[in-house]
Structures are given as structure tokens and as C-alpha cells.
PDB file of C-alpha atoms in Angstrom:
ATOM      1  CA  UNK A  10     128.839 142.533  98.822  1.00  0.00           C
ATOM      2  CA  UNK A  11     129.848 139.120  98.093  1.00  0.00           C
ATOM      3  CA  UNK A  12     131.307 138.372 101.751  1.00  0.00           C
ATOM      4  CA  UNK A  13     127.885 139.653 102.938  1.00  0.00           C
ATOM      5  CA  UNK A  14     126.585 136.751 100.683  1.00  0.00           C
ATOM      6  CA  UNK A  15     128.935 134.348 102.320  1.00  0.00           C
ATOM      7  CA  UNK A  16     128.208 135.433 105.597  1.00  0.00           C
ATOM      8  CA  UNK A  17     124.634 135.254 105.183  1.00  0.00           C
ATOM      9  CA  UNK A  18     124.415 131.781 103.804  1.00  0.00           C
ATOM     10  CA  UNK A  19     126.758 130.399 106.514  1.00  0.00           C
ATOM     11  CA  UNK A  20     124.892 131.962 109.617  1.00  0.00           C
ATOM     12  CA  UNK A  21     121.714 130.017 107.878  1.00  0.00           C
ATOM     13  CA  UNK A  22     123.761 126.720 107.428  1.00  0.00           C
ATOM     14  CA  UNK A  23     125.008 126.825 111.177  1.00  0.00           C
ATOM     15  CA  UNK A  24     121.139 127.378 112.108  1.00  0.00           C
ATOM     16  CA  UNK A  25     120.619 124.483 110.282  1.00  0.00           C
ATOM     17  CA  UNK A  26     122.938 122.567 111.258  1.00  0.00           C
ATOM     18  CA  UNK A  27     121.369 122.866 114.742  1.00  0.00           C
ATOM     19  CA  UNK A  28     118.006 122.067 113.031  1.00  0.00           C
ATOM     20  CA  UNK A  29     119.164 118.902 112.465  1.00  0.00           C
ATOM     21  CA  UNK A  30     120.250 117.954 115.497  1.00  0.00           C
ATOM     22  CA  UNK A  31     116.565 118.404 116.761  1.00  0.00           C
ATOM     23  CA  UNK A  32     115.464 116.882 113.303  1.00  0.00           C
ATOM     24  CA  UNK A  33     117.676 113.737 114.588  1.00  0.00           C
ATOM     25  CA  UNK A  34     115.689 113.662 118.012  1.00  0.00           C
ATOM     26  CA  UNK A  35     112.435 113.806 116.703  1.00  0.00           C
ATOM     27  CA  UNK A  36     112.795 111.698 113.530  1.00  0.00           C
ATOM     28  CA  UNK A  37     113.935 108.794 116.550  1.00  0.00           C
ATOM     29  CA  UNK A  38     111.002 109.272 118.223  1.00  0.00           C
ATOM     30  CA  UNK A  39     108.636 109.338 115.381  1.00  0.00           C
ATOM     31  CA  UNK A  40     110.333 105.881 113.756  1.00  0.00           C
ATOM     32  CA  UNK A  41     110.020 104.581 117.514  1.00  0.00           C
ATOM     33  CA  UNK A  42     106.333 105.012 118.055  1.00  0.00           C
ATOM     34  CA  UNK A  43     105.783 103.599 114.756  1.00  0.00           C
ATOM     35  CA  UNK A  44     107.523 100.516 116.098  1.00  0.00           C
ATOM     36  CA  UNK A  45     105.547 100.776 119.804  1.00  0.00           C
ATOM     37  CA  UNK A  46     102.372 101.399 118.151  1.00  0.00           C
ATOM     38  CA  UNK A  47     102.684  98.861 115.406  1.00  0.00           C
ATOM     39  CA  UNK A  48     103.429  96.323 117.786  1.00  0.00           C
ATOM     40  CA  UNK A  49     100.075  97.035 119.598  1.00  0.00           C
ATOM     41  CA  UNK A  50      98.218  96.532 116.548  1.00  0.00           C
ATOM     42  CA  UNK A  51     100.739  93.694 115.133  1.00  0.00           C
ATOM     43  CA  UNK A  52      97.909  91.055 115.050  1.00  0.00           C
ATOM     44  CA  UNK A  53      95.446  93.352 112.248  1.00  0.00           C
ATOM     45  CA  UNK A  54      98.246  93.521 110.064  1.00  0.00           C
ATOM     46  CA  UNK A  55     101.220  90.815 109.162  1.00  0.00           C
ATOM     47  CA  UNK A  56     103.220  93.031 106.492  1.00  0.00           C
ATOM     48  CA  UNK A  57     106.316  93.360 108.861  1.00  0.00           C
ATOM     49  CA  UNK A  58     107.750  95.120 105.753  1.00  0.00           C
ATOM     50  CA  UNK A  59     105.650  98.471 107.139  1.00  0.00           C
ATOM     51  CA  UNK A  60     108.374  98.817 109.076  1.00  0.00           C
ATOM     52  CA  UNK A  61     110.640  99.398 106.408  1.00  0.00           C
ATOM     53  CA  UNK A  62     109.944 103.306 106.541  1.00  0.00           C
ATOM     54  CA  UNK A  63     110.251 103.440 109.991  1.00  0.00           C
ATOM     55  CA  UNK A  64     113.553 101.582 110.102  1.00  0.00           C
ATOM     56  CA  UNK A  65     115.155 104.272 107.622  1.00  0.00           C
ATOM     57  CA  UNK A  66     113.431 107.384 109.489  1.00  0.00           C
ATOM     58  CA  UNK A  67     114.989 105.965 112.443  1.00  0.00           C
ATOM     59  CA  UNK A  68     119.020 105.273 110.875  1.00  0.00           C
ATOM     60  CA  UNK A  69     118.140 108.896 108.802  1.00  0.00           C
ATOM     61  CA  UNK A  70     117.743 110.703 112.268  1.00  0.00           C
ATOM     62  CA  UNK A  71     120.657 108.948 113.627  1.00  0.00           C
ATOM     63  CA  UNK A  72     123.063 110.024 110.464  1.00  0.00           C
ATOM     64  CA  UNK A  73     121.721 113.316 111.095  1.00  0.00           C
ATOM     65  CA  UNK A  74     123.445 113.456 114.259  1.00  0.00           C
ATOM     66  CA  UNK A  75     126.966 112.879 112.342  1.00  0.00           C
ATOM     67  CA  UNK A  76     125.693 115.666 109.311  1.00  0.00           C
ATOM     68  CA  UNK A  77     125.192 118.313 111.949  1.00  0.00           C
ATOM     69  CA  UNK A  78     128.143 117.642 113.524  1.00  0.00           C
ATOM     70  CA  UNK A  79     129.969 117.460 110.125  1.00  0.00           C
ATOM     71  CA  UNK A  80     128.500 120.618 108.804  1.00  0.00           C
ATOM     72  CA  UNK A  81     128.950 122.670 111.734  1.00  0.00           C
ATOM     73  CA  UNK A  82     132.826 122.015 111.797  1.00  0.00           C
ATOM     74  CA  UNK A  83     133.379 122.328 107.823  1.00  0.00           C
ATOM     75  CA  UNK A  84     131.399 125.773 108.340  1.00  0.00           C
ATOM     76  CA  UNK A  85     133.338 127.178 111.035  1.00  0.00           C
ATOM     77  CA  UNK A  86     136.896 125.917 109.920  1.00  0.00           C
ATOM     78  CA  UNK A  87     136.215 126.963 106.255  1.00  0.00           C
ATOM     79  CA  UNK A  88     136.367 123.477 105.384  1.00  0.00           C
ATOM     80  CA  UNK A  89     135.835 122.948 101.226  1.00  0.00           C
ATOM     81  CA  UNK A  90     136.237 119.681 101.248  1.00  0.00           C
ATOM     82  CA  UNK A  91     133.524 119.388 105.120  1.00  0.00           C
ATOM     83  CA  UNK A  92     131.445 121.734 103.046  1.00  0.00           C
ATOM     84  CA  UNK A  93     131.303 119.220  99.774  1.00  0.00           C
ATOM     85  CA  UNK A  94     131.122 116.047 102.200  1.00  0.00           C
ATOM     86  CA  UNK A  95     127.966 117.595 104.189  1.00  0.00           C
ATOM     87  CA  UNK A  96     126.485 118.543 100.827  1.00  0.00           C
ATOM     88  CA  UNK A  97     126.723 115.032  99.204  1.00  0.00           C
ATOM     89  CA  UNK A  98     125.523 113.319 102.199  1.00  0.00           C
ATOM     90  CA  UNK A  99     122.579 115.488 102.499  1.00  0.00           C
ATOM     91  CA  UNK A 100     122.232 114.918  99.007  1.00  0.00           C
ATOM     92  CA  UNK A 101     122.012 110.817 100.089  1.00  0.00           C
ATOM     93  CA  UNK A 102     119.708 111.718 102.937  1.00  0.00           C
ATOM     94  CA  UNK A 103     117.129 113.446 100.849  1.00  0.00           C
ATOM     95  CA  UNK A 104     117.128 110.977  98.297  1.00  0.00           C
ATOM     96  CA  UNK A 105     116.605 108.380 101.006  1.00  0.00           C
ATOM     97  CA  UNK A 106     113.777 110.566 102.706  1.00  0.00           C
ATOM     98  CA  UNK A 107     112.308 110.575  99.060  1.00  0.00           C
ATOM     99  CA  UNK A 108     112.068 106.221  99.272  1.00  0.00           C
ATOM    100  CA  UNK A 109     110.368 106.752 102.750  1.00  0.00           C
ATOM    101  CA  UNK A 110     107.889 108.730 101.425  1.00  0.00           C
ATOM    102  CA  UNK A 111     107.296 106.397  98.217  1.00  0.00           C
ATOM    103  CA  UNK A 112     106.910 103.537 100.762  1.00  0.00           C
ATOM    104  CA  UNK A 113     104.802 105.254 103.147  1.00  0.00           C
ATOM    105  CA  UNK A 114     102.176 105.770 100.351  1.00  0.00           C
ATOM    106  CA  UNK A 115     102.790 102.389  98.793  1.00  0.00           C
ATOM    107  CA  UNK A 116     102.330 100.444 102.219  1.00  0.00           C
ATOM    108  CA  UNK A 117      99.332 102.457 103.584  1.00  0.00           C
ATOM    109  CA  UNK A 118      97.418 101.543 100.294  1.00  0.00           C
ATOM    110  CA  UNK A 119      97.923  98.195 101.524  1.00  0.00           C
ATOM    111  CA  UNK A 120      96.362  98.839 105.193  1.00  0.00           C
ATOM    112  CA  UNK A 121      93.024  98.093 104.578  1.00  0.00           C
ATOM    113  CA  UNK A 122      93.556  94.878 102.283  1.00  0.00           C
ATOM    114  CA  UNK A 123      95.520  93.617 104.889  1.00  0.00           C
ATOM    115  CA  UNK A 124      93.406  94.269 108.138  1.00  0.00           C
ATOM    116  CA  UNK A 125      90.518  92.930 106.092  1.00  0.00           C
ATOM    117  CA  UNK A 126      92.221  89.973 105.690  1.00  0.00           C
ATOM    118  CA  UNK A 127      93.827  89.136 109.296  1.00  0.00           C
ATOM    119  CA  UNK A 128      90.867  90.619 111.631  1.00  0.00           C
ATOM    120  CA  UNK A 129      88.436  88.025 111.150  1.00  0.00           C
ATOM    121  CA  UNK A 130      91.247  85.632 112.486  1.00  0.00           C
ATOM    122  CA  UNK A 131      92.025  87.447 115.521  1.00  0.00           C
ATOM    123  CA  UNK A 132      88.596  87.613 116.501  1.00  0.00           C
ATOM    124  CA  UNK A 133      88.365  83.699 116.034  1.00  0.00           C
ATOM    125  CA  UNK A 134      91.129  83.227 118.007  1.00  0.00           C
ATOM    126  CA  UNK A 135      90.018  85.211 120.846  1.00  0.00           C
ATOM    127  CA  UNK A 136      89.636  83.069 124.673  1.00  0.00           C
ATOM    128  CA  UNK A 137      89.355  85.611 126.695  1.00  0.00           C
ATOM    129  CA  UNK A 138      92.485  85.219 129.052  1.00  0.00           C
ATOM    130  CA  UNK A 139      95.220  87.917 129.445  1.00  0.00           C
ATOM    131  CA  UNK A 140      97.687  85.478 129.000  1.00  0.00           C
ATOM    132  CA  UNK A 141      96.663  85.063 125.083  1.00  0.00           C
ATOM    133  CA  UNK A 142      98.585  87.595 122.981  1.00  0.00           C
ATOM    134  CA  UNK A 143      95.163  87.776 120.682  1.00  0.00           C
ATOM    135  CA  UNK A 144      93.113  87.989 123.488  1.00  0.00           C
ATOM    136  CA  UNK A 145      94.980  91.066 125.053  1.00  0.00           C
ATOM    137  CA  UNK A 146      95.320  92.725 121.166  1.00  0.00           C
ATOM    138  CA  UNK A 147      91.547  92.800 121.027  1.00  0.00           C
ATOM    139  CA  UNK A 148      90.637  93.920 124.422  1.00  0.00           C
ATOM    140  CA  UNK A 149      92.777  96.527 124.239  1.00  0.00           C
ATOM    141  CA  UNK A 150      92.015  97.845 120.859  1.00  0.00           C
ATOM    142  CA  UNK A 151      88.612  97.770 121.953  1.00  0.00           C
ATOM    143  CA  UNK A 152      89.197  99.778 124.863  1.00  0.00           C
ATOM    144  CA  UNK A 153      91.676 102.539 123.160  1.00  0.00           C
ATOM    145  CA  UNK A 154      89.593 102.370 119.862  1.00  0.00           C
ATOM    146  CA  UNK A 155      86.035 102.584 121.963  1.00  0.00           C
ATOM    147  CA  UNK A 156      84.834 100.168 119.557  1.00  0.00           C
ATOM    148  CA  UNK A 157      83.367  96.809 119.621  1.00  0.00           C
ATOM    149  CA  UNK A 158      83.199  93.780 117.060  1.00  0.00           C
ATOM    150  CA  UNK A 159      84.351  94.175 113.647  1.00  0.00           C
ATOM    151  CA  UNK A 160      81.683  96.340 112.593  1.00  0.00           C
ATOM    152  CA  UNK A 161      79.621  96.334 115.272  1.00  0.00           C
ATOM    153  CA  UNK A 162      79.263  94.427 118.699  1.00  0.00           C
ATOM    154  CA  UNK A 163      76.935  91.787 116.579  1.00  0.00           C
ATOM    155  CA  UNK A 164      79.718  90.428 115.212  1.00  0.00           C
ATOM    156  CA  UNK A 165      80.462  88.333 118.344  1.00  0.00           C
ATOM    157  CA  UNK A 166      77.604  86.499 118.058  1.00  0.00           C
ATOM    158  CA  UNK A 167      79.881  84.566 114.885  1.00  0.00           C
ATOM    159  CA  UNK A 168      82.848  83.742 117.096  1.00  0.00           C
ATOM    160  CA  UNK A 169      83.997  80.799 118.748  1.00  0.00           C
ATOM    161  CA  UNK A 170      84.584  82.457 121.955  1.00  0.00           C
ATOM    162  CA  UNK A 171      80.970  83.531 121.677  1.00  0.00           C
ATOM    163  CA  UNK A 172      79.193  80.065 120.847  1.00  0.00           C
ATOM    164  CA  UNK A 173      81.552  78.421 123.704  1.00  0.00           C
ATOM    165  CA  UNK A 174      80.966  80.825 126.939  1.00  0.00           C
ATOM    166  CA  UNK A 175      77.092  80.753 125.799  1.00  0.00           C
ATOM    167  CA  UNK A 176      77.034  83.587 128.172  1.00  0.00           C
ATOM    168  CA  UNK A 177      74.999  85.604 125.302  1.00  0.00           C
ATOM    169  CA  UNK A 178      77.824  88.510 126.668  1.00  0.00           C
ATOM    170  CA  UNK A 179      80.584  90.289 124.780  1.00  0.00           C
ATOM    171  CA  UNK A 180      84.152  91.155 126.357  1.00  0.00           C
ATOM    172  CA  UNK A 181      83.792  93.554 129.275  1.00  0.00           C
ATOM    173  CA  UNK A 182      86.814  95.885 126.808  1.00  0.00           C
ATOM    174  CA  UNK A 183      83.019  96.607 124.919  1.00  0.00           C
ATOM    175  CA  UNK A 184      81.924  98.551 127.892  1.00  0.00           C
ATOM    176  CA  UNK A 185      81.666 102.376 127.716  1.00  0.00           C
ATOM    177  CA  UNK A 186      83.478 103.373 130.373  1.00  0.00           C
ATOM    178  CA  UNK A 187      80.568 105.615 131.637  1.00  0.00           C
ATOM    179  CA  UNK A 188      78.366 103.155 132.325  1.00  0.00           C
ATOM    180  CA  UNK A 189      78.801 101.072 135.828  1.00  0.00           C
ATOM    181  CA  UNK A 190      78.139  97.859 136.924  1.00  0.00           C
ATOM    182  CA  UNK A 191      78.282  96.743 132.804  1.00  0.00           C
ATOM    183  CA  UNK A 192      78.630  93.278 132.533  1.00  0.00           C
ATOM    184  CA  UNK A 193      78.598  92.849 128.457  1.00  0.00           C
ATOM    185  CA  UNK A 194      75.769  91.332 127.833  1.00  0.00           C
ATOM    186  CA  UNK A 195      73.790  91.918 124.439  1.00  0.00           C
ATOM    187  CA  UNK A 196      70.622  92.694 126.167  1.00  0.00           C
ATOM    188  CA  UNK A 197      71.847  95.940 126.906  1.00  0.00           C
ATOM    189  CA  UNK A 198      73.687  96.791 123.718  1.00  0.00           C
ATOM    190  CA  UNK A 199      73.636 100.796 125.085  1.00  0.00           C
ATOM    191  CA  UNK A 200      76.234  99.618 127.465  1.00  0.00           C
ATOM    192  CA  UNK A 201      78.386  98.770 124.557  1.00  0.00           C
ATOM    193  CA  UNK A 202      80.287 100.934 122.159  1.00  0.00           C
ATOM    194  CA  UNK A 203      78.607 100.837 119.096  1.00  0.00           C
ATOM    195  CA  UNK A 204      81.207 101.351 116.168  1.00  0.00           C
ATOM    196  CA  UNK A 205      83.001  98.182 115.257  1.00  0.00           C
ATOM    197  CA  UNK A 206      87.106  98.362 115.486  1.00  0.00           C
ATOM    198  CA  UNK A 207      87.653  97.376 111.025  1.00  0.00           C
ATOM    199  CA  UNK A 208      87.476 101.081 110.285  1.00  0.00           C
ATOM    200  CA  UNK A 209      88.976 102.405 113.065  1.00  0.00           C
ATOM    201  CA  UNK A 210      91.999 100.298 113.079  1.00  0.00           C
ATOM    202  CA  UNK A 211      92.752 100.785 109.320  1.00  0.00           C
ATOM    203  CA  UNK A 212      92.143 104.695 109.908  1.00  0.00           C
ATOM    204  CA  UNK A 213      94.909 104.492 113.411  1.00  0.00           C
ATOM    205  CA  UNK A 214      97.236 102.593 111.044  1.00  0.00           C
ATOM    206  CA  UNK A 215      96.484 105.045 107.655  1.00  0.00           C
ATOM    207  CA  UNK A 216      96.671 108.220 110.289  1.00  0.00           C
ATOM    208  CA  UNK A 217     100.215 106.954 111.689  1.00  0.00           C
ATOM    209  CA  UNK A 218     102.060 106.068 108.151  1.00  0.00           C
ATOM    210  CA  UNK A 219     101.083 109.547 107.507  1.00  0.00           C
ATOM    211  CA  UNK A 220     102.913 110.725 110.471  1.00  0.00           C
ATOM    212  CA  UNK A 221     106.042 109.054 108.630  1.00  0.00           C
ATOM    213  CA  UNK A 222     105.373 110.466 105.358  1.00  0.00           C
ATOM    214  CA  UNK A 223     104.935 114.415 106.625  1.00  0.00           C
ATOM    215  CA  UNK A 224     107.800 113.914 108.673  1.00  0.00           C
ATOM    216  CA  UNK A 225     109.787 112.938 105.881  1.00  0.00           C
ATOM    217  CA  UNK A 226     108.551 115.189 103.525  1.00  0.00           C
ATOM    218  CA  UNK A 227     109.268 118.108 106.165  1.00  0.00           C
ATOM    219  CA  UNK A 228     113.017 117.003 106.983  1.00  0.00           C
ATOM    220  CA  UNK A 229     113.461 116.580 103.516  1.00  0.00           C
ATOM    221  CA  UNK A 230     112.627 120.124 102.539  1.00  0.00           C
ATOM    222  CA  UNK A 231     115.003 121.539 105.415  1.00  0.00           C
ATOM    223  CA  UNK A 232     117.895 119.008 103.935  1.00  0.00           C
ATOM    224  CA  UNK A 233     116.985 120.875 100.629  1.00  0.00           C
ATOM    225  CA  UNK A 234     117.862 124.519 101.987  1.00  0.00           C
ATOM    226  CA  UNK A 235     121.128 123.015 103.586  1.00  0.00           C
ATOM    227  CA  UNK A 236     122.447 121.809 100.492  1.00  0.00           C
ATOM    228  CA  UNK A 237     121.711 124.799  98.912  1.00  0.00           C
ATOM    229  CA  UNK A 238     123.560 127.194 101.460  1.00  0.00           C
ATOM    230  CA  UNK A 239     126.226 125.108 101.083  1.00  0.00           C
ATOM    231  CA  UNK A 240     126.579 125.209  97.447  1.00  0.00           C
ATOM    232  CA  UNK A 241     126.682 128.517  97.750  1.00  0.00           C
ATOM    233  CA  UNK A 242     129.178 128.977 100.379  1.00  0.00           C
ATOM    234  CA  UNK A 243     131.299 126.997  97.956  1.00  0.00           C
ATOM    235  CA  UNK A 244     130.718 128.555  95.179  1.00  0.00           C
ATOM    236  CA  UNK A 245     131.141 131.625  96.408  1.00  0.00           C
ATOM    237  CA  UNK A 246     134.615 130.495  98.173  1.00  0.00           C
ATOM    238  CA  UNK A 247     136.184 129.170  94.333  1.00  0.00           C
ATOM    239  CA  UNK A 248     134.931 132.452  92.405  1.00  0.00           C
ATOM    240  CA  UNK A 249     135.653 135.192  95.331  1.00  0.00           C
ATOM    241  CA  UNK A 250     139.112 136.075  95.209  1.00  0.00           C
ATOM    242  CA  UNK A 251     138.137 138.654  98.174  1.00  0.00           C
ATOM    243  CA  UNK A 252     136.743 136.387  99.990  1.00  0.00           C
ATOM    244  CA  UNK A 253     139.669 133.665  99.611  1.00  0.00           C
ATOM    245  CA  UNK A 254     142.050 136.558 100.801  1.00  0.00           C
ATOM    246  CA  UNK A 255     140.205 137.544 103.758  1.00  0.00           C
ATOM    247  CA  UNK A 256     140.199 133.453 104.504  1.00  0.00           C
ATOM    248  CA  UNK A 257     144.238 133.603 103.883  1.00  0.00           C
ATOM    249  CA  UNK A 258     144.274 136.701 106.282  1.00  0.00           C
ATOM    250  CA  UNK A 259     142.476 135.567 109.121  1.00  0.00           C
ATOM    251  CA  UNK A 260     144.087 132.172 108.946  1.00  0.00           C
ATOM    252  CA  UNK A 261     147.490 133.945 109.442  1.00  0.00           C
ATOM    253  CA  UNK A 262     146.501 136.230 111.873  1.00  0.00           C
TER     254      UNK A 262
END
């Protein structure tokens, strides 16, 4: 009965185990959009330390590479002493999941604060040439966003770019992409998207922290069951003397 315990719990550890070699993959990819995206929206929000829960997701998936590999060899070779290393790393990896997921709240209560603060700014700084890193930020959150302005396309009318090209026009990234032959002008404002890009880039940001947070909350509950079915191999190992004999036996045959 107890050896069908054993069994058990290691044919669910070496599943793991192979869990978290595809937890490694996609943890990578989620910390590396966060980095791709948040360098597309880099100029609504200075706070590089947002990153910070990226940066660990990232280094976690990589150090689950090593813990799969790790756990699958101290399962298969009966390893105590594999088993009690895997355990106590996952032990550090869950703990360290635990921080992203603190940070990931802590920084996305800071989203809106901080694109509040730094999106006036960008639009002043707007000239309307590709070649101008705040330039190309707004145009193309405008055209991924479908939004115009800060809260609407009126808000145009207060920047510099505005009062300079006298043009009485917004960016041509305004257009809907529906209508032809738009040119930007406020005389047609149906032409333009109507919602302005404040809300919209605090809810992108908000939406992709939480992507971070649920990933990290997810890996950490599988990191949970490992350590557990490891215990329990282990346990089982030190208090089965049948089990330690048929370990002995097979080991000699």
C-alpha cells in the first residue's frame, strides 16, 4: 500500500517536472513581452523599477529549467538528497513568485499616478517627425490604442505642435482607419477616433502587470504541489522499511 503511495506521488512529480519545463518557456515569454511592450509605452510611464517583476519572472523561468532537470534525475535515481535539493529550491522559487506578485500589485497602483504625470509631457513634446522617439510613441499609441488626444482629440488644440503647424489638423495616427482620404483636420472630428489615449494606456499597462501577477500566482501553485510530492516521496522513503528494501533490491539487481 505504501509503495503504491510512493509510486503515485513520483509519477505526479515526473509530470511535473515536465510542467516546468513548459512553465520555464512561457514564464520567458511572458517577462519578455512585458519588456517589448513596456518599451512601446516607455514614454507614459518613467518607473523603470516596473520591470522589477518582469526581471524575476524572467531568471524564475530560467531556474526552472535547472529544477526540472534536477527533479527529474533525483526522482528517477532515488536521489534523497536531489529530492531535498529540488524541494528547497522550489521552496525559494515560490517564495520569490510570492515578491512578484506583491510587486505586481504594488507597481500597478502606481500606473495611473504615473501616466498622469508624464503624458501631458509627451504630448508637448510631440513634432511630428518619425525620427522623434516622442513623436513615434504617440502616433503609434494612437494608432494601436484607436484613440486620440489625452481625453479626447480636443486636447491638441493645447499643444505646441498644434499652435505651431496652425494647420487647425491633428496627427493623421487620429484617423479611423475606415475612413479614406482623412486628412486630420478638426472640422471633421467623425474622421477621428473619439476616446482620448489617458485611460486606455493606464488600462494596457494595468491589463499587462496583471498578466505577470496570474502568471505568477499560477506557477506558484504548481511549485506548491511539487514540493509536496516530494515531501512525500521522502517521507515515505525514511519511514518505509519496504520500500527502502525494494530500493536496496533493485539497486543490486
Amino acid at each position: 500500500m505504501g509503495q503504491c503511495g510512493i509510486t503515485s506521488s513520483k509519477t505526479v512529480l515526473v509530470f511535473l517536472n515536465l510542467i516546468f519545463w513548459a512553465a520555464a518557456g512561457i514564464l520567458c515569454y511572458i517577462g519578455a513581452y512585458v519588456f517589448i511592450t513596456y518599451d512601446d509605452y516607455d514614454h507614459f510611464f518613467e518607473d523603470v523599477y516596473t520591470l522589477i517583476p518582469a526581471v524575476i519572472i524572467i531568471v524564475v523561468g530560467t531556474l526552472l529549467f535547472v529544477i526540472g532537470l534536477i527533479g527529474c534525475c533525483a526522482t528517477i535515481r532515488e536521489s534523497s538528497c536531489g529530492l531535498a535539493t529540488f524541494a528547497v529550491i522550489l521552496l525559494l522559487v515560490f517564495v520569490t513568485e510570492c515578491v512578484v506578485v506583491v510587486l505586481g500589485y504594488i507597481y500597478r497602483a502606481k500606473v495611473e499616478d504615473q501616466v498622469n504625470h508624464s503624458i501631458q509631457k509627451v504630448y508637448n513634446e510631440y513634432n511630428g517627425t518619425n525620427t522623434d522617439a516622442p513623436s513615434r510613441a504617440i502616433d503609434y499609441v494612437q494608432r494601436q490604442l484607436h484613440c486620440c488626444g489625452i481625453h479626447n482629440y480636443s486636447d491638441w488644440r493645447n499643444t505646441t505642435w498644434f499652435q505651431q503647424s496652425k494647420a487647425n489638423s491633428v496627427p493623421l495616427s487620429c484617423c479611423q482607419p475606415s475612413i479614406t482620404n482623412c486628412t486630420g483636420t478638426l472640422a471633421r472630428p467623425g474622421d477621428l477616433y473619439q476616446e482620448g489615449c489617458e485611460a486606455l494606456v493606464v488600462k494596457k499597462l494595468k491589463e499587462i502587470m496583471m498578466y505577470v501577477i496570474w502568471t505568477a500566482l499560477t506557477f506558484s501553485s504548481i511549485q506548491m504541489l511539487g514540493m509536496l510530492c516530494a515531501c512525500v516521496v521522502l517521507c515515505r522513503r525514511s519511514h518505509d522499511p519496504a520500500y527502502e528494501l525494494l530500493v536496496t533490491t533493485n539497486s543490486y539487481a
